[in-house]
Amino acid sequence: MTTDMLQIRDLRVSFSRYRGLLGRERITALDGVDLDLRPGELVALVGASGAGKSLLAHAVLGILPRNAQREGEIHFEDAPLCAKRSRALRGKRIALVPQALTFLDPLARAHRQVRWAALAARRDTPHAQAQAELSRFALRADAQRRFPHELSGGMARRVMTAIATVSQASLLIADEPTTGLDPQVRKLALDQLRALADEGKGVIVITHDIAAVLPVADRIVVLNEGRSVDHLPAGDFATGRIPHAYTASLRRALPEHGFAAPGTPASACLPTPTASPTAPTAGGEAAPCFSARHIRWQWPGNTQPTLDDAAIDLSPDRITGLLGASGGGKTTLARILAGYLKTDCDLRLDGQPLPTRGARPVQLIGQHAELGLHPRMKVGASLREGWQPDAATLERFGIRPEWLGRYPHELSGGELQRIAIVRALVPGLRVLIADELTAMHDTITQAQIWRALRDTLAPRGVAILAISHDEALLRALDARILRLHEGRLIPRPEPEHRQPAPALMR
């Protein structure tokens, strides 16, 4: 009989926080989590943003903040995993692929950071091991020499995965390892994790991308509001043999099922958008309110341009979706359109050159919200830098009032994405660029957020550019889809027999 590599029993994690000047309060984040992992097994840990998935990983690694209190039992290889033992095993026998890009050193190139991990794990030939590990995750030689800010989100994710896997740890916990990866590279990354499990290692994949992880997972563990509410074989989830109501709602809310989640707010149909103030063209769609021409960009050291005379039009009548390979230039394009990268191109709003001073009519929501918020500023203060959202707006996007008094590191990745969304909805907004907007969310929450965006922005005639690797999501949004290929934007053909827009966007 195979013994468990990792046993978690009744894990509880709470935080002590100041309330006012003298008061203190204790907030419970995990309240009774059970999980078992055997050697050679890959377990997918799923659930809503803020359910405690990343917190569970940090508890196992022993990297909880000082104000955290851990209760319950964690055993690794038949011995209690106390704080001292976690420190000794971390990066050697136990490794983490973190969710936030802030775990990368901004002053060190990608290859050097992986080499450091190989040295810490006492690997022979650390330089060659680092190069081989990065190549295994399809990171090109020129990208291996870049700093984190020069990498796409998907590339940076692969660097963090290589840092964890180069140690050859027995237990690997991968927190959202597929965010920002195109389908081909995503499959490669998940196949590599499956191969590690087949070698006898234990692998936990924390993910919202349930459909992608199902083919490689052995079991699914579901967290909801800090509790483990379901454990089931991956095959049962795939075929729909799910007795638990919350787990069944996660499956029904997958984009390929049309975000159908009866009994949840996500199932409500969107109201018909109000007429855009932009006059329609003869083809029936509104005239473009934003256009960009002659977009060119080439990173130093690259032999091919990232963007080569690309052009795009955005209209307020319809969401425009953007697909493309990881590292292919989608985020670079978004930063140029929003004015964060300066290049010689023609950006026009309502036929006039895009203004460079005053309120920005083009707003970008980056795929890594933690990079856009000051780490020492409470999120409420960050929100108020651009405008003062009212309570109704905060409620519409699921932002709880108590979050506003917390610092970014006290919120989950999905919760930070909600803050970033509302922060971008400034008065005078005309174009919203959403880079992997809901990648950190479960499928039910994805539907809620996109519904809230359409409710909020359609009456204002705001054009939306949605960058995503999830074509099923873009189809569910009834988006006009473009593909970035070899530096140019190419219209994606509509399905031969196009279905009516799903309930999400009607």
Short mmCIF file of C-alpha atoms in Angstrom, two decimals:
data_model
loop_
_atom_site.label_atom_id
_atom_site.label_comp_id
_atom_site.label_asym_id
_atom_site.label_seq_id
_atom_site.Cartn_x
_atom_site.Cartn_y
_atom_site.Cartn_z
CA MET A 1 0.00 0.00 0.00
CA THR A 2 1.39 3.39 -1.02
CA THR A 3 1.77 5.79 1.89
CA ASP A 4 0.87 9.44 1.52
CA MET A 5 3.68 11.87 0.76
CA LEU A 6 1.66 14.79 2.14
CA GLN A 7 -1.15 14.70 4.70
CA ILE A 8 -3.11 17.80 5.70
CA ARG A 9 -5.73 17.46 8.42
CA ASP A 10 -8.08 20.20 9.65
CA LEU A 11 -5.72 22.99 8.57
CA ARG A 12 -6.74 26.38 9.91
CA VAL A 13 -4.98 29.68 9.24
CA SER A 14 -5.99 33.01 10.75
CA PHE A 15 -4.49 36.50 10.77
CA SER A 16 -4.27 39.08 13.51
CA ARG A 17 -4.87 42.65 12.30
CA TYR A 18 -5.14 46.06 13.92
CA ARG A 19 -8.59 47.64 13.92
CA GLY A 20 -8.44 51.37 14.46
CA LEU A 21 -5.78 52.71 16.80
CA LEU A 22 -5.99 50.21 19.64
CA GLY A 23 -8.30 47.39 18.60
CA ARG A 24 -7.21 44.05 17.16
CA GLU A 25 -9.18 41.43 15.26
CA ARG A 26 -8.53 37.91 14.02
CA ILE A 27 -9.56 36.96 10.48
CA THR A 28 -9.93 33.28 9.62
CA ALA A 29 -8.84 32.47 6.07
CA LEU A 30 -8.63 28.65 6.16
CA ASP A 31 -11.06 26.83 8.39
CA GLY A 32 -10.78 23.07 8.11
CA VAL A 33 -8.85 21.89 5.03
CA ASP A 34 -8.02 18.22 4.41
CA LEU A 35 -5.79 16.99 1.60
CA ASP A 36 -3.80 13.84 0.83
CA LEU A 37 -1.14 13.42 -1.85
CA ARG A 38 0.58 10.18 -2.77
CA PRO A 39 3.88 9.78 -4.66
CA GLY A 40 3.23 9.66 -8.39
CA GLU A 41 -0.02 11.62 -8.09
CA LEU A 42 -1.07 14.98 -9.55
CA VAL A 43 -3.88 16.68 -7.64
CA ALA A 44 -5.66 19.77 -8.99
CA LEU A 45 -6.71 22.25 -6.28
CA VAL A 46 -9.57 24.42 -7.55
CA GLY A 47 -12.06 26.93 -6.18
CA ALA A 48 -13.02 30.59 -6.21
CA SER A 49 -10.48 33.36 -5.89
CA GLY A 50 -9.91 34.05 -2.20
CA ALA A 51 -10.89 30.52 -1.17
CA GLY A 52 -7.45 29.96 0.34
CA LYS A 53 -5.65 27.91 -2.32
CA SER A 54 -2.43 29.95 -2.36
CA LEU A 55 -2.57 30.27 1.41
CA LEU A 56 -2.57 26.48 1.72
CA ALA A 57 0.58 26.34 -0.42
CA HIS A 58 2.28 28.99 1.71
CA ALA A 59 1.35 27.07 4.87
CA VAL A 60 3.04 23.94 3.51
CA LEU A 61 6.16 25.92 2.50
CA GLY A 62 6.26 27.72 5.84
CA ILE A 63 6.16 31.19 4.28
CA LEU A 64 3.10 32.58 6.05
CA PRO A 65 3.42 36.21 7.26
CA ARG A 66 4.31 36.91 10.87
CA ASN A 67 0.78 37.82 11.86
CA ALA A 68 -0.54 34.39 10.77
CA GLN A 69 -1.44 31.60 13.15
CA ARG A 70 -1.49 28.01 11.82
CA GLU A 71 -3.43 25.18 13.45
CA GLY A 72 -4.08 21.61 12.41
CA GLU A 73 -1.66 18.98 11.14
CA ILE A 74 0.66 18.88 8.13
CA HIS A 75 2.80 15.75 7.65
CA PHE A 76 5.39 15.34 4.89
CA GLU A 77 6.93 11.91 4.33
CA ASP A 78 5.48 10.62 7.65
CA ALA A 79 6.93 13.41 9.79
CA PRO A 80 5.33 16.63 11.08
CA LEU A 81 6.10 19.65 8.92
CA CYS A 82 6.95 22.32 11.46
CA ALA A 83 8.38 25.76 10.64
CA LYS A 84 11.99 24.63 11.18
CA ARG A 85 11.59 21.56 8.97
CA SER A 86 9.83 23.60 6.26
CA ARG A 87 12.82 25.98 6.11
CA ALA A 88 15.23 23.09 5.80
CA LEU A 89 13.28 21.38 3.00
CA ARG A 90 12.17 24.48 1.07
CA GLY A 91 13.79 24.69 -2.36
CA LYS A 92 15.26 21.21 -1.98
CA ARG A 93 12.63 18.56 -1.15
CA ILE A 94 9.62 20.91 -1.42
CA ALA A 95 9.32 23.55 -4.15
CA LEU A 96 6.73 26.18 -5.06
CA VAL A 97 5.84 27.80 -8.37
CA PRO A 98 4.38 31.07 -6.97
CA GLN A 99 1.48 32.95 -8.47
CA ALA A 100 2.81 36.51 -8.22
CA LEU A 101 5.62 37.77 -10.44
CA THR A 102 6.92 39.78 -7.48
CA PHE A 103 8.70 36.56 -6.42
CA LEU A 104 11.18 37.17 -9.26
CA ASP A 105 14.21 39.39 -8.63
CA PRO A 106 13.70 42.45 -10.89
CA LEU A 107 17.49 43.03 -11.10
CA ALA A 108 18.51 39.52 -12.22
CA ARG A 109 18.18 37.94 -15.64
CA ALA A 110 16.01 34.86 -16.05
CA HIS A 111 18.87 32.38 -16.50
CA ARG A 112 20.71 33.65 -13.44
CA GLN A 113 17.64 33.22 -11.21
CA VAL A 114 17.22 29.60 -12.29
CA ARG A 115 20.96 29.03 -11.77
CA TRP A 116 20.66 30.37 -8.22
CA ALA A 117 17.91 27.80 -7.55
CA ALA A 118 20.11 25.02 -8.95
CA LEU A 119 22.97 26.13 -6.68
CA ALA A 120 20.68 26.22 -3.63
CA ALA A 121 19.56 22.67 -4.43
CA ARG A 122 23.24 21.62 -4.79
CA ARG A 123 22.81 20.48 -8.37
CA ASP A 124 25.91 19.59 -10.37
CA THR A 125 26.71 21.98 -13.27
CA PRO A 126 24.11 24.60 -12.23
CA HIS A 127 24.68 26.74 -15.34
CA ALA A 128 23.92 23.86 -17.71
CA GLN A 129 21.03 22.66 -15.53
CA ALA A 130 19.43 26.11 -15.62
CA GLN A 131 19.78 26.34 -19.40
CA ALA A 132 18.32 22.86 -19.88
CA GLU A 133 15.38 23.55 -17.55
CA LEU A 134 14.45 26.80 -19.30
CA SER A 135 14.72 25.12 -22.70
CA ARG A 136 12.47 22.31 -21.44
CA PHE A 137 9.75 24.92 -20.95
CA ALA A 138 10.32 26.36 -24.45
CA LEU A 139 11.99 29.59 -23.38
CA ARG A 140 14.23 30.84 -26.18
CA ALA A 141 17.92 31.66 -25.62
CA ASP A 142 17.32 35.41 -26.09
CA ALA A 143 14.48 35.36 -23.54
CA GLN A 144 16.71 33.55 -21.02
CA ARG A 145 18.97 36.62 -21.02
CA ARG A 146 16.16 39.10 -20.30
CA PHE A 147 15.18 40.78 -17.06
CA PRO A 148 11.67 40.04 -15.67
CA HIS A 149 10.20 43.33 -16.95
CA GLU A 150 11.30 42.40 -20.48
CA LEU A 151 9.41 39.09 -20.41
CA SER A 152 5.78 38.48 -21.26
CA GLY A 153 3.55 37.18 -18.48
CA GLY A 154 3.69 33.67 -19.93
CA MET A 155 7.48 33.75 -20.23
CA ALA A 156 7.87 34.93 -16.64
CA ARG A 157 5.55 32.12 -15.53
CA ARG A 158 7.82 29.60 -17.26
CA VAL A 159 10.87 31.07 -15.52
CA MET A 160 9.21 30.61 -12.12
CA THR A 161 8.28 27.04 -13.02
CA ALA A 162 11.89 26.32 -14.04
CA ILE A 163 13.15 27.77 -10.73
CA ALA A 164 10.95 25.26 -8.89
CA THR A 165 11.58 22.20 -11.05
CA VAL A 166 15.38 22.59 -11.36
CA SER A 167 15.65 21.58 -7.70
CA GLN A 168 14.16 18.14 -8.50
CA ALA A 169 12.05 18.38 -5.33
CA SER A 170 9.91 15.45 -4.25
CA LEU A 171 6.87 17.70 -3.68
CA LEU A 172 6.04 20.44 -6.18
CA ILE A 173 3.20 22.92 -5.65
CA ALA A 174 2.44 24.93 -8.80
CA ASP A 175 0.23 27.97 -8.18
CA GLU A 176 -1.50 29.00 -11.43
CA PRO A 177 1.33 27.70 -13.66
CA THR A 178 -0.63 28.13 -16.91
CA THR A 179 -1.74 31.77 -16.59
CA GLY A 180 -0.59 33.74 -19.65
CA LEU A 181 0.34 30.63 -21.67
CA ASP A 182 -1.02 29.86 -25.12
CA PRO A 183 -2.63 26.41 -25.57
CA GLN A 184 0.50 24.79 -27.02
CA VAL A 185 2.88 25.97 -24.29
CA ARG A 186 0.20 25.39 -21.63
CA LYS A 187 -0.05 21.74 -22.71
CA LEU A 188 3.74 21.48 -22.67
CA ALA A 189 3.92 22.86 -19.10
CA LEU A 190 1.16 20.56 -17.82
CA ASP A 191 2.68 17.54 -19.57
CA GLN A 192 5.99 18.31 -17.86
CA LEU A 193 4.24 18.41 -14.48
CA ARG A 194 2.51 15.13 -15.31
CA ALA A 195 5.89 13.63 -16.23
CA LEU A 196 7.28 14.67 -12.83
CA ALA A 197 4.40 12.87 -11.13
CA ASP A 198 5.00 9.79 -13.28
CA GLU A 199 8.61 9.79 -12.03
CA GLY A 200 7.27 9.32 -8.49
CA LYS A 201 7.04 12.93 -7.32
CA GLY A 202 3.95 14.48 -5.77
CA VAL A 203 2.45 17.44 -7.65
CA ILE A 204 -0.29 19.86 -6.61
CA VAL A 205 -1.55 22.23 -9.32
CA ILE A 206 -3.53 25.22 -8.04
CA THR A 207 -5.58 26.44 -10.98
CA HIS A 208 -8.71 28.08 -12.32
CA ASP A 209 -8.08 26.49 -15.72
CA ILE A 210 -9.95 23.30 -14.88
CA ALA A 211 -10.50 22.18 -18.48
CA ALA A 212 -6.76 22.30 -19.23
CA VAL A 213 -5.65 20.39 -16.14
CA LEU A 214 -8.27 17.62 -16.31
CA PRO A 215 -6.34 15.43 -18.83
CA VAL A 216 -3.27 15.28 -16.55
CA ALA A 217 -4.86 15.25 -13.08
CA ASP A 218 -5.60 12.18 -10.98
CA ARG A 219 -7.91 13.86 -8.49
CA ILE A 220 -9.69 17.18 -7.94
CA VAL A 221 -9.86 18.87 -4.54
CA VAL A 222 -12.32 21.78 -4.29
CA LEU A 223 -11.99 24.67 -1.83
CA ASN A 224 -14.80 27.06 -1.04
CA GLU A 225 -14.64 29.84 1.55
CA GLY A 226 -11.62 28.36 3.27
CA ARG A 227 -12.90 24.77 3.48
CA SER A 228 -12.23 21.66 1.41
CA VAL A 229 -15.73 20.79 0.26
CA ASP A 230 -15.12 18.01 -2.28
CA HIS A 231 -12.58 15.35 -3.29
CA LEU A 232 -13.24 13.39 -6.47
CA PRO A 233 -11.45 11.59 -9.33
CA ALA A 234 -10.67 13.83 -12.31
CA GLY A 235 -12.62 11.44 -14.56
CA ASP A 236 -15.79 12.00 -12.54
CA PHE A 237 -15.47 15.77 -12.98
CA ALA A 238 -14.90 15.38 -16.72
CA THR A 239 -18.00 13.19 -17.19
CA GLY A 240 -20.24 15.16 -14.83
CA ARG A 241 -20.64 12.50 -12.12
CA ILE A 242 -20.58 15.17 -9.40
CA PRO A 243 -22.85 14.92 -6.35
CA HIS A 244 -21.65 18.12 -4.68
CA ALA A 245 -23.61 21.20 -5.78
CA TYR A 246 -20.72 23.71 -5.71
CA THR A 247 -18.40 21.45 -7.69
CA ALA A 248 -21.16 20.84 -10.24
CA SER A 249 -21.64 24.61 -10.61
CA LEU A 250 -17.92 25.01 -11.40
CA ARG A 251 -18.24 22.50 -14.22
CA ARG A 252 -21.42 24.06 -15.62
CA ALA A 253 -19.77 27.48 -15.64
CA LEU A 254 -16.93 26.46 -17.97
CA PRO A 255 -16.92 28.68 -21.10
CA GLU A 256 -17.52 25.65 -23.34
CA HIS A 257 -20.78 25.13 -21.43
CA GLY A 258 -21.82 28.74 -22.04
CA PHE A 259 -21.19 29.87 -18.45
CA ALA A 260 -24.35 28.02 -17.49
CA ALA A 261 -24.39 27.93 -13.71
CA PRO A 262 -27.99 27.69 -12.49
CA GLY A 263 -28.57 29.13 -9.07
CA THR A 264 -25.63 31.55 -9.20
CA PRO A 265 -25.50 35.20 -10.28
CA ALA A 266 -23.44 34.12 -13.29
CA SER A 267 -26.49 32.52 -14.89
CA ALA A 268 -28.35 35.82 -15.21
CA CYS A 269 -28.57 37.11 -18.77
CA LEU A 270 -27.08 40.47 -19.55
CA PRO A 271 -29.41 43.32 -20.47
CA THR A 272 -29.31 44.41 -24.07
CA PRO A 273 -26.57 47.07 -24.31
CA THR A 274 -27.78 50.58 -24.82
CA ALA A 275 -27.06 52.30 -28.10
CA SER A 276 -23.53 53.56 -28.47
CA PRO A 277 -23.06 57.28 -29.05
CA THR A 278 -20.90 56.42 -32.07
CA ALA A 279 -22.84 56.39 -35.33
CA PRO A 280 -23.14 53.01 -37.08
CA THR A 281 -21.49 52.38 -40.43
CA ALA A 282 -23.21 50.96 -43.48
CA GLY A 283 -22.21 47.46 -42.36
CA GLY A 284 -24.34 47.78 -39.24
CA GLU A 285 -21.50 48.05 -36.70
CA ALA A 286 -20.45 51.29 -35.00
CA ALA A 287 -17.59 53.19 -36.60
CA PRO A 288 -14.21 52.69 -34.87
CA CYS A 289 -13.64 55.15 -32.06
CA PHE A 290 -9.98 54.15 -31.70
CA SER A 291 -7.48 53.27 -34.40
CA ALA A 292 -3.77 52.46 -34.47
CA ARG A 293 -1.57 52.24 -37.54
CA HIS A 294 2.09 51.47 -38.33
CA ILE A 295 2.85 49.85 -34.96
CA ARG A 296 6.41 48.55 -34.90
CA TRP A 297 8.48 47.18 -32.05
CA GLN A 298 11.64 45.10 -31.80
CA TRP A 299 13.27 44.10 -28.52
CA PRO A 300 17.08 44.46 -28.35
CA GLY A 301 18.76 41.18 -29.24
CA ASN A 302 15.80 39.84 -31.22
CA THR A 303 16.38 39.00 -34.87
CA GLN A 304 12.71 39.45 -35.75
CA PRO A 305 10.43 42.37 -34.87
CA THR A 306 7.78 41.68 -32.25
CA LEU A 307 5.34 43.99 -34.06
CA ASP A 308 5.76 44.69 -37.77
CA ASP A 309 3.49 47.44 -39.16
CA ALA A 310 0.52 46.15 -37.12
CA ALA A 311 -2.83 47.94 -37.27
CA ILE A 312 -6.04 47.71 -35.24
CA ASP A 313 -9.47 49.35 -35.00
CA LEU A 314 -11.67 49.21 -31.89
CA SER A 315 -15.39 49.90 -31.93
CA PRO A 316 -17.69 50.54 -28.98
CA ASP A 317 -20.38 48.21 -30.32
CA ARG A 318 -18.48 44.98 -29.76
CA ILE A 319 -15.69 43.44 -27.72
CA THR A 320 -12.54 42.78 -29.74
CA GLY A 321 -10.62 39.68 -28.66
CA LEU A 322 -6.89 39.16 -29.20
CA LEU A 323 -5.28 35.71 -29.39
CA GLY A 324 -1.63 34.83 -29.98
CA ALA A 325 1.32 32.77 -28.82
CA SER A 326 2.82 33.37 -25.39
CA GLY A 327 5.62 35.90 -25.85
CA GLY A 328 4.29 36.86 -29.27
CA GLY A 329 3.79 40.55 -28.44
CA LYS A 330 0.20 40.87 -27.15
CA THR A 331 1.17 42.62 -23.93
CA THR A 332 3.71 44.77 -25.80
CA LEU A 333 0.93 45.84 -28.16
CA ALA A 334 -1.34 46.62 -25.19
CA ARG A 335 1.33 48.78 -23.56
CA ILE A 336 1.90 50.71 -26.82
CA LEU A 337 -1.84 51.33 -27.28
CA ALA A 338 -2.11 52.57 -23.69
CA GLY A 339 0.93 54.83 -24.06
CA TYR A 340 3.29 53.01 -21.69
CA LEU A 341 5.74 52.15 -24.47
CA LYS A 342 6.69 54.97 -26.83
CA THR A 343 7.12 54.23 -30.51
CA ASP A 344 6.46 55.97 -33.81
CA CYS A 345 2.91 54.95 -34.64
CA ASP A 346 -0.36 56.67 -35.38
CA LEU A 347 -2.83 56.42 -32.45
CA ARG A 348 -6.15 58.17 -32.98
CA LEU A 349 -9.26 58.62 -30.85
CA ASP A 350 -12.34 59.81 -32.77
CA GLY A 351 -10.05 60.65 -35.68
CA GLN A 352 -7.78 62.91 -33.59
CA PRO A 353 -4.27 62.13 -32.27
CA LEU A 354 -4.46 60.46 -28.88
CA PRO A 355 -3.89 63.07 -26.14
CA THR A 356 -0.68 62.65 -24.17
CA ARG A 357 -1.58 64.91 -21.23
CA GLY A 358 -4.42 65.03 -18.75
CA ALA A 359 -6.86 62.19 -18.07
CA ARG A 360 -6.03 59.06 -20.04
CA PRO A 361 -9.01 57.93 -22.17
CA VAL A 362 -7.22 54.60 -22.82
CA GLN A 363 -6.75 52.43 -19.72
CA LEU A 364 -4.82 49.17 -19.44
CA ILE A 365 -5.58 46.46 -16.89
CA GLY A 366 -2.42 44.34 -16.77
CA GLN A 367 -2.51 40.60 -16.29
CA HIS A 368 -0.50 40.89 -13.06
CA ALA A 369 -2.44 43.31 -10.87
CA GLU A 370 0.12 43.21 -8.04
CA LEU A 371 2.64 44.98 -10.30
CA GLY A 372 0.30 47.96 -10.75
CA LEU A 373 -0.38 48.62 -7.06
CA HIS A 374 2.01 50.23 -4.61
CA PRO A 375 2.98 47.53 -2.08
CA ARG A 376 3.02 50.01 0.82
CA MET A 377 -0.25 51.71 -0.04
CA LYS A 378 -3.61 50.33 1.05
CA VAL A 379 -5.75 49.32 -1.90
CA GLY A 380 -8.44 51.86 -1.00
CA ALA A 381 -5.88 54.67 -1.36
CA SER A 382 -4.72 53.22 -4.69
CA LEU A 383 -8.32 53.25 -5.94
CA ARG A 384 -8.78 56.88 -4.96
CA GLU A 385 -5.71 58.00 -6.94
CA GLY A 386 -7.74 58.10 -10.17
CA TRP A 387 -11.34 58.46 -9.04
CA GLN A 388 -13.71 57.74 -6.17
CA PRO A 389 -15.85 54.68 -6.99
CA ASP A 390 -19.18 54.53 -5.21
CA ALA A 391 -20.42 51.63 -3.10
CA ALA A 392 -22.64 50.32 -5.92
CA THR A 393 -19.67 49.98 -8.28
CA LEU A 394 -17.62 48.16 -5.64
CA GLU A 395 -20.50 45.78 -4.96
CA ARG A 396 -21.08 45.15 -8.67
CA PHE A 397 -17.50 43.87 -9.01
CA GLY A 398 -17.60 41.88 -5.78
CA ILE A 399 -15.20 44.11 -3.82
CA ARG A 400 -15.80 43.84 -0.10
CA PRO A 401 -15.48 47.07 1.96
CA GLU A 402 -12.92 45.48 4.31
CA TRP A 403 -10.50 44.91 1.39
CA LEU A 404 -10.00 48.67 1.03
CA GLY A 405 -8.15 48.83 4.33
CA ARG A 406 -5.69 46.06 3.38
CA TYR A 407 -2.35 46.08 1.59
CA PRO A 408 -1.90 44.27 -1.76
CA HIS A 409 -0.04 41.32 -0.20
CA GLU A 410 -3.07 40.66 2.03
CA LEU A 411 -5.33 39.94 -0.96
CA SER A 412 -5.37 37.06 -3.43
CA GLY A 413 -4.45 37.46 -7.10
CA GLY A 414 -8.11 37.35 -8.12
CA GLU A 415 -9.10 39.93 -5.50
CA LEU A 416 -6.34 42.25 -6.73
CA GLN A 417 -7.63 41.87 -10.29
CA ARG A 418 -11.04 43.16 -9.16
CA ILE A 419 -9.34 46.19 -7.60
CA ALA A 420 -7.40 46.82 -10.82
CA ILE A 421 -10.60 46.65 -12.88
CA VAL A 422 -12.45 49.27 -10.83
CA ARG A 423 -9.32 51.44 -10.69
CA ALA A 424 -9.35 51.60 -14.50
CA LEU A 425 -13.01 52.68 -14.84
CA VAL A 426 -12.15 56.37 -14.59
CA PRO A 427 -14.43 59.16 -15.81
CA GLY A 428 -13.73 59.90 -19.47
CA LEU A 429 -12.76 56.30 -20.22
CA ARG A 430 -13.15 55.51 -23.92
CA VAL A 431 -11.00 52.39 -24.48
CA LEU A 432 -10.37 49.59 -21.98
CA ILE A 433 -7.56 47.11 -22.70
CA ALA A 434 -7.98 43.99 -20.57
CA ASP A 435 -4.91 41.71 -20.56
CA GLU A 436 -5.97 38.27 -19.25
CA LEU A 437 -8.61 40.06 -17.21
CA THR A 438 -10.18 37.05 -15.48
CA ALA A 439 -7.34 34.51 -15.68
CA MET A 440 -7.06 34.45 -11.87
CA HIS A 441 -10.75 33.61 -11.39
CA ASP A 442 -12.93 30.53 -11.40
CA THR A 443 -15.42 30.23 -14.24
CA ILE A 444 -18.41 31.43 -12.18
CA THR A 445 -16.58 34.61 -11.17
CA GLN A 446 -15.38 35.16 -14.75
CA ALA A 447 -18.98 35.36 -15.89
CA GLN A 448 -19.90 37.72 -13.05
CA ILE A 449 -17.04 40.11 -13.84
CA TRP A 450 -17.67 40.21 -17.60
CA ARG A 451 -21.38 40.76 -16.95
CA ALA A 452 -20.55 43.64 -14.59
CA LEU A 453 -18.23 45.17 -17.19
CA ARG A 454 -20.89 45.08 -19.90
CA ASP A 455 -23.44 46.56 -17.48
CA THR A 456 -21.03 49.37 -16.60
CA LEU A 457 -19.37 50.18 -19.93
CA ALA A 458 -21.98 49.54 -22.62
CA PRO A 459 -24.04 52.66 -21.76
CA ARG A 460 -20.84 54.73 -21.91
CA GLY A 461 -19.83 53.48 -25.37
CA VAL A 462 -16.44 52.18 -24.19
CA ALA A 463 -14.48 50.00 -26.62
CA ILE A 464 -12.95 46.86 -25.08
CA LEU A 465 -9.87 44.95 -26.25
CA ALA A 466 -9.81 41.58 -24.44
CA ILE A 467 -6.43 39.80 -24.59
CA SER A 468 -6.72 36.13 -23.73
CA HIS A 469 -5.43 32.65 -24.52
CA ASP A 470 -8.92 31.26 -23.91
CA GLU A 471 -10.69 31.23 -27.28
CA ALA A 472 -13.76 29.61 -25.70
CA LEU A 473 -14.06 32.61 -23.39
CA LEU A 474 -13.78 35.08 -26.28
CA ARG A 475 -16.43 33.15 -28.22
CA ALA A 476 -18.68 33.24 -25.15
CA LEU A 477 -18.19 37.02 -25.04
CA ASP A 478 -19.34 37.22 -28.69
CA ALA A 479 -16.06 38.99 -29.46
CA ARG A 480 -14.64 39.89 -32.87
CA ILE A 481 -11.41 37.89 -32.66
CA LEU A 482 -7.99 38.90 -34.01
CA ARG A 483 -4.81 36.81 -33.92
CA LEU A 484 -1.33 38.27 -33.52
CA HIS A 485 0.92 36.31 -35.89
CA GLU A 486 4.45 37.25 -37.00
CA GLY A 487 3.97 40.82 -35.83
CA ARG A 488 0.67 41.46 -37.59
CA LEU A 489 -2.98 41.34 -36.56
CA ILE A 490 -5.03 38.88 -38.60
CA PRO A 491 -8.83 38.50 -38.32
CA ARG A 492 -9.81 35.13 -36.90
CA PRO A 493 -12.44 33.44 -39.14
CA GLU A 494 -15.87 33.16 -37.60
CA PRO A 495 -17.12 29.58 -37.00
CA GLU A 496 -18.72 28.10 -40.11
CA HIS A 497 -22.03 27.74 -38.30
CA ARG A 498 -21.94 30.53 -35.76
CA GLN A 499 -24.22 30.06 -32.78
CA PRO A 500 -26.20 32.95 -31.31
CA ALA A 501 -24.40 34.86 -28.57
CA PRO A 502 -24.56 32.91 -25.28
CA ALA A 503 -26.49 34.07 -22.27
CA LEU A 504 -23.37 35.72 -20.85
CA MET A 505 -23.40 38.54 -23.42
CA ARG A 506 -27.01 38.74 -24.60
#
